[in-house]
Amino acid sequence: MEKQNSIFRWVVFASVLFTYLLMSSQRTAPGLITDQLMNDFHVSAATIGLLASMQFFVYTGLQIPMGLLADRFGPNFFLIIGAILTGLGTIMYSLSTHEFVLLLARIITGLGDATIWVNMVLILSQWFKPKEFTHLIGVTAMTGSLGFLLATVPFSILIDLLGWRAAFLSTGTLLCLCGILLFVVLIKKPKQLFIDERTDLEPKIEREKTSVLLRRICMNRQAWSLFLCHFGIVGTYVGFIGSWAVPYGMSMYGMTRIDASQLILIGLIGALIGAPLASWISSRLEMIKRPYIVVHIIIVLSWSSIFLSKGHPPLSLLPLLFFIIGLAYGANALTFAAVRQTFPVMEAGIASGFANTGGFLSAVLLPSLFGKVLDFFQLSGSLTEGYHYGFIIPVIFSLLGLVGVLTMKEKQQLPKVIAVSKR
């Protein structure tokens, strides 16, 4: 295919990844202003938890439908619309005057965010040869974590300089401009350069009905084991840093917003290291289950140590705990390595979506449940106890993940794995 040899494919790659970087940053950026939202809108911690959960809820529910739509109609249109929807949702968030508008803004942002991964992978598969694609998809996956990094200290500084409304307004505007850029790069320019080629992905094979595949997956013990693996490792990290990590540092340790966001930064550095490290160890040992069990035990011990120290471990230990939790989160790539190893090719996509649903379901539940615990104890005037007992939620979630990995099956011989985490 001619466009897979063109220099223009790198323009496509850069444009798509820059858009993904900005879109992924808006998953956790609202967690930086939790205290300001509670003061400005006079809302409870449970309401803030609901706001933090809503984007993940929408994202989770649309993964399989988005894959079907992209496969049928092509990925370009949906990625463009997704960038614009994320931008409009972010702009609406910055202009909100009522908590209902905040909720609606997060729903719109979630609709846009749900388009990014599936469509981005399909677009890159059009523009790059298989060998190039294998290398670049790893870079693409890491861009999501870099987006989380962008939503820590850099975005905190922007909030302190401009105020939270102006910071979100400028980001939303930039995302809308990215949508226009993608239209030019993905549709308009390719029509001029490649007149005889389609710019969208054409379905090449007939697939089994989704309802049949879903029924079979839902009856599969391995699928549920991987669902629980992802439930215990993803939501405990993404759900917490996207909602309560910054107010936790500010409330329990008297940190400034920038200092508290540095804790998230440390965790995200761990996540960036965790994915390739877990893949390398798994490949060297030629197994998935045993190293993944170790990862889940570590994550259970980390959350348990925070809970057992009454939510207030020594300040010198806190950065290490965040780093270890982030490192374990990066190892969630092993979930998809296990999917590829134990499911047929025709079922691997839906099995991956099923497992990924578990991860983001926990990311939906944790902020809201944590907020309800804080509200309960805040009524008695003890926010410290609220954080203490709130940490029992990630402990329980991570224990469920440990159950999942213990019941997971794997083949005796593991081919060399290039593990890529979906975000």
PDB file of C-alpha atoms in Angstrom, residues 51-177:
ATOM      1  CA  LEU A  51     -18.222  13.287  38.768  1.00  0.00           C
ATOM      2  CA  ALA A  52     -14.878  11.492  38.771  1.00  0.00           C
ATOM      3  CA  SER A  53     -16.552   8.169  38.004  1.00  0.00           C
ATOM      4  CA  MET A  54     -18.835   9.330  35.198  1.00  0.00           C
ATOM      5  CA  GLN A  55     -16.201   9.614  32.462  1.00  0.00           C
ATOM      6  CA  PHE A  56     -14.893   6.120  33.223  1.00  0.00           C
ATOM      7  CA  PHE A  57     -18.455   4.774  33.308  1.00  0.00           C
ATOM      8  CA  VAL A  58     -19.180   6.113  29.820  1.00  0.00           C
ATOM      9  CA  TYR A  59     -15.777   4.970  28.554  1.00  0.00           C
ATOM     10  CA  THR A  60     -16.316   1.460  29.892  1.00  0.00           C
ATOM     11  CA  GLY A  61     -19.782   1.033  28.447  1.00  0.00           C
ATOM     12  CA  LEU A  62     -18.820   2.133  24.941  1.00  0.00           C
ATOM     13  CA  GLN A  63     -15.689   0.068  24.283  1.00  0.00           C
ATOM     14  CA  ILE A  64     -17.330  -2.884  22.524  1.00  0.00           C
ATOM     15  CA  PRO A  65     -19.916  -0.776  20.616  1.00  0.00           C
ATOM     16  CA  MET A  66     -17.166   1.585  19.453  1.00  0.00           C
ATOM     17  CA  GLY A  67     -15.146  -1.327  18.132  1.00  0.00           C
ATOM     18  CA  LEU A  68     -18.121  -2.538  16.097  1.00  0.00           C
ATOM     19  CA  LEU A  69     -18.841   0.940  14.692  1.00  0.00           C
ATOM     20  CA  ALA A  70     -15.211   1.567  13.768  1.00  0.00           C
ATOM     21  CA  ASP A  71     -14.997  -1.795  12.038  1.00  0.00           C
ATOM     22  CA  ARG A  72     -18.122  -1.072   9.993  1.00  0.00           C
ATOM     23  CA  PHE A  73     -17.811   2.627   9.160  1.00  0.00           C
ATOM     24  CA  GLY A  74     -14.085   3.289   9.495  1.00  0.00           C
ATOM     25  CA  PRO A  75     -12.103   4.913  12.319  1.00  0.00           C
ATOM     26  CA  ASN A  76     -11.335   8.392  10.955  1.00  0.00           C
ATOM     27  CA  PHE A  77     -14.754   9.965  11.495  1.00  0.00           C
ATOM     28  CA  PHE A  78     -15.107   8.670  15.052  1.00  0.00           C
ATOM     29  CA  LEU A  79     -11.650   9.824  16.127  1.00  0.00           C
ATOM     30  CA  ILE A  80     -12.309  13.325  14.780  1.00  0.00           C
ATOM     31  CA  ILE A  81     -15.700  13.511  16.483  1.00  0.00           C
ATOM     32  CA  GLY A  82     -14.164  12.123  19.672  1.00  0.00           C
ATOM     33  CA  ALA A  83     -11.522  14.846  19.835  1.00  0.00           C
ATOM     34  CA  ILE A  84     -14.165  17.537  19.315  1.00  0.00           C
ATOM     35  CA  LEU A  85     -16.529  16.026  21.904  1.00  0.00           C
ATOM     36  CA  THR A  86     -13.728  15.832  24.458  1.00  0.00           C
ATOM     37  CA  GLY A  87     -12.873  19.467  23.743  1.00  0.00           C
ATOM     38  CA  LEU A  88     -16.495  20.621  24.013  1.00  0.00           C
ATOM     39  CA  GLY A  89     -16.960  18.662  27.241  1.00  0.00           C
ATOM     40  CA  THR A  90     -13.836  20.243  28.720  1.00  0.00           C
ATOM     41  CA  ILE A  91     -14.976  23.728  27.688  1.00  0.00           C
ATOM     42  CA  MET A  92     -18.409  23.106  29.221  1.00  0.00           C
ATOM     43  CA  TYR A  93     -16.681  21.936  32.403  1.00  0.00           C
ATOM     44  CA  SER A  94     -14.748  25.199  32.603  1.00  0.00           C
ATOM     45  CA  LEU A  95     -17.911  27.294  32.148  1.00  0.00           C
ATOM     46  CA  SER A  96     -20.145  25.305  34.514  1.00  0.00           C
ATOM     47  CA  THR A  97     -22.277  27.151  37.036  1.00  0.00           C
ATOM     48  CA  HIS A  98     -24.139  24.154  38.477  1.00  0.00           C
ATOM     49  CA  GLU A  99     -23.165  20.609  39.455  1.00  0.00           C
ATOM     50  CA  PHE A 100     -25.586  19.208  36.857  1.00  0.00           C
ATOM     51  CA  VAL A 101     -23.615  20.997  34.129  1.00  0.00           C
ATOM     52  CA  LEU A 102     -20.391  19.529  35.552  1.00  0.00           C
ATOM     53  CA  LEU A 103     -21.921  16.050  35.329  1.00  0.00           C
ATOM     54  CA  LEU A 104     -23.138  16.602  31.766  1.00  0.00           C
ATOM     55  CA  ALA A 105     -19.699  17.910  30.798  1.00  0.00           C
ATOM     56  CA  ARG A 106     -18.028  14.767  32.114  1.00  0.00           C
ATOM     57  CA  ILE A 107     -20.487  12.590  30.190  1.00  0.00           C
ATOM     58  CA  ILE A 108     -19.666  14.427  26.954  1.00  0.00           C
ATOM     59  CA  THR A 109     -15.955  14.153  27.704  1.00  0.00           C
ATOM     60  CA  GLY A 110     -16.417  10.429  28.323  1.00  0.00           C
ATOM     61  CA  LEU A 111     -18.179  10.015  24.963  1.00  0.00           C
ATOM     62  CA  GLY A 112     -15.200  11.583  23.241  1.00  0.00           C
ATOM     63  CA  ASP A 113     -12.664   9.647  25.278  1.00  0.00           C
ATOM     64  CA  ALA A 114     -14.365   6.337  24.420  1.00  0.00           C
ATOM     65  CA  THR A 115     -13.487   6.801  20.740  1.00  0.00           C
ATOM     66  CA  ILE A 116      -9.737   7.165  21.086  1.00  0.00           C
ATOM     67  CA  TRP A 117      -8.088   3.782  21.582  1.00  0.00           C
ATOM     68  CA  VAL A 118      -9.957   1.507  19.174  1.00  0.00           C
ATOM     69  CA  ASN A 119      -9.983   4.038  16.355  1.00  0.00           C
ATOM     70  CA  MET A 120      -6.383   5.104  16.910  1.00  0.00           C
ATOM     71  CA  VAL A 121      -5.158   1.509  16.644  1.00  0.00           C
ATOM     72  CA  LEU A 122      -7.141   0.964  13.430  1.00  0.00           C
ATOM     73  CA  ILE A 123      -5.814   4.186  11.905  1.00  0.00           C
ATOM     74  CA  LEU A 124      -2.201   3.314  12.677  1.00  0.00           C
ATOM     75  CA  SER A 125      -2.715  -0.161  11.221  1.00  0.00           C
ATOM     76  CA  GLN A 126      -3.713   1.503   7.924  1.00  0.00           C
ATOM     77  CA  TRP A 127      -0.689   3.790   7.747  1.00  0.00           C
ATOM     78  CA  PHE A 128       2.096   1.501   8.986  1.00  0.00           C
ATOM     79  CA  LYS A 129       3.394  -1.878   7.954  1.00  0.00           C
ATOM     80  CA  PRO A 130       2.957  -4.745  10.420  1.00  0.00           C
ATOM     81  CA  LYS A 131       6.554  -4.590  11.696  1.00  0.00           C
ATOM     82  CA  GLU A 132       6.385  -0.808  12.203  1.00  0.00           C
ATOM     83  CA  PHE A 133       2.978  -1.116  13.817  1.00  0.00           C
ATOM     84  CA  THR A 134       4.263  -3.588  16.411  1.00  0.00           C
ATOM     85  CA  HIS A 135       6.946  -1.138  17.530  1.00  0.00           C
ATOM     86  CA  LEU A 136       4.792   1.993  17.410  1.00  0.00           C
ATOM     87  CA  ILE A 137       1.831   0.575  19.317  1.00  0.00           C
ATOM     88  CA  GLY A 138       4.054   0.380  22.395  1.00  0.00           C
ATOM     89  CA  VAL A 139       4.907   4.069  22.041  1.00  0.00           C
ATOM     90  CA  THR A 140       1.204   4.760  21.602  1.00  0.00           C
ATOM     91  CA  ALA A 141       0.302   2.906  24.797  1.00  0.00           C
ATOM     92  CA  MET A 142       2.909   4.854  26.781  1.00  0.00           C
ATOM     93  CA  THR A 143       1.435   8.124  25.494  1.00  0.00           C
ATOM     94  CA  GLY A 144      -1.605   7.500  27.670  1.00  0.00           C
ATOM     95  CA  SER A 145       0.575   7.439  30.777  1.00  0.00           C
ATOM     96  CA  LEU A 146       2.344  10.573  29.558  1.00  0.00           C
ATOM     97  CA  GLY A 147      -1.089  12.189  29.348  1.00  0.00           C
ATOM     98  CA  PHE A 148      -1.610  11.319  33.003  1.00  0.00           C
ATOM     99  CA  LEU A 149       1.784  12.877  33.711  1.00  0.00           C
ATOM    100  CA  LEU A 150       0.698  16.045  31.931  1.00  0.00           C
ATOM    101  CA  ALA A 151      -2.253  16.228  34.320  1.00  0.00           C
ATOM    102  CA  THR A 152      -0.031  16.402  37.394  1.00  0.00           C
ATOM    103  CA  VAL A 153       2.549  19.099  38.092  1.00  0.00           C
ATOM    104  CA  PRO A 154       2.367  20.807  34.633  1.00  0.00           C
ATOM    105  CA  PHE A 155      -1.408  21.184  34.778  1.00  0.00           C
ATOM    106  CA  SER A 156      -1.274  22.142  38.462  1.00  0.00           C
ATOM    107  CA  ILE A 157       1.081  24.995  37.559  1.00  0.00           C
ATOM    108  CA  LEU A 158      -1.275  26.056  34.764  1.00  0.00           C
ATOM    109  CA  ILE A 159      -4.190  26.064  37.238  1.00  0.00           C
ATOM    110  CA  ASP A 160      -2.223  28.184  39.712  1.00  0.00           C
ATOM    111  CA  LEU A 161      -1.270  30.653  36.945  1.00  0.00           C
ATOM    112  CA  LEU A 162      -4.628  30.954  35.141  1.00  0.00           C
ATOM    113  CA  GLY A 163      -7.200  29.620  37.564  1.00  0.00           C
ATOM    114  CA  TRP A 164      -8.966  26.294  37.029  1.00  0.00           C
ATOM    115  CA  ARG A 165     -11.612  27.639  34.653  1.00  0.00           C
ATOM    116  CA  ALA A 166      -9.142  29.249  32.251  1.00  0.00           C
ATOM    117  CA  ALA A 167      -6.876  26.182  32.381  1.00  0.00           C
ATOM    118  CA  PHE A 168      -9.678  23.818  31.352  1.00  0.00           C
ATOM    119  CA  LEU A 169     -11.051  26.288  28.807  1.00  0.00           C
ATOM    120  CA  SER A 170      -7.695  26.557  27.030  1.00  0.00           C
ATOM    121  CA  THR A 171      -7.259  22.764  26.993  1.00  0.00           C
ATOM    122  CA  GLY A 172     -10.759  22.244  25.619  1.00  0.00           C
ATOM    123  CA  THR A 173     -10.153  24.794  22.879  1.00  0.00           C
ATOM    124  CA  LEU A 174      -6.896  23.085  21.929  1.00  0.00           C
ATOM    125  CA  LEU A 175      -8.698  19.736  21.691  1.00  0.00           C
ATOM    126  CA  CYS A 176     -11.301  21.201  19.343  1.00  0.00           C
ATOM    127  CA  LEU A 177      -8.458  22.496  17.175  1.00  0.00           C
TER     128      LEU A 177
END
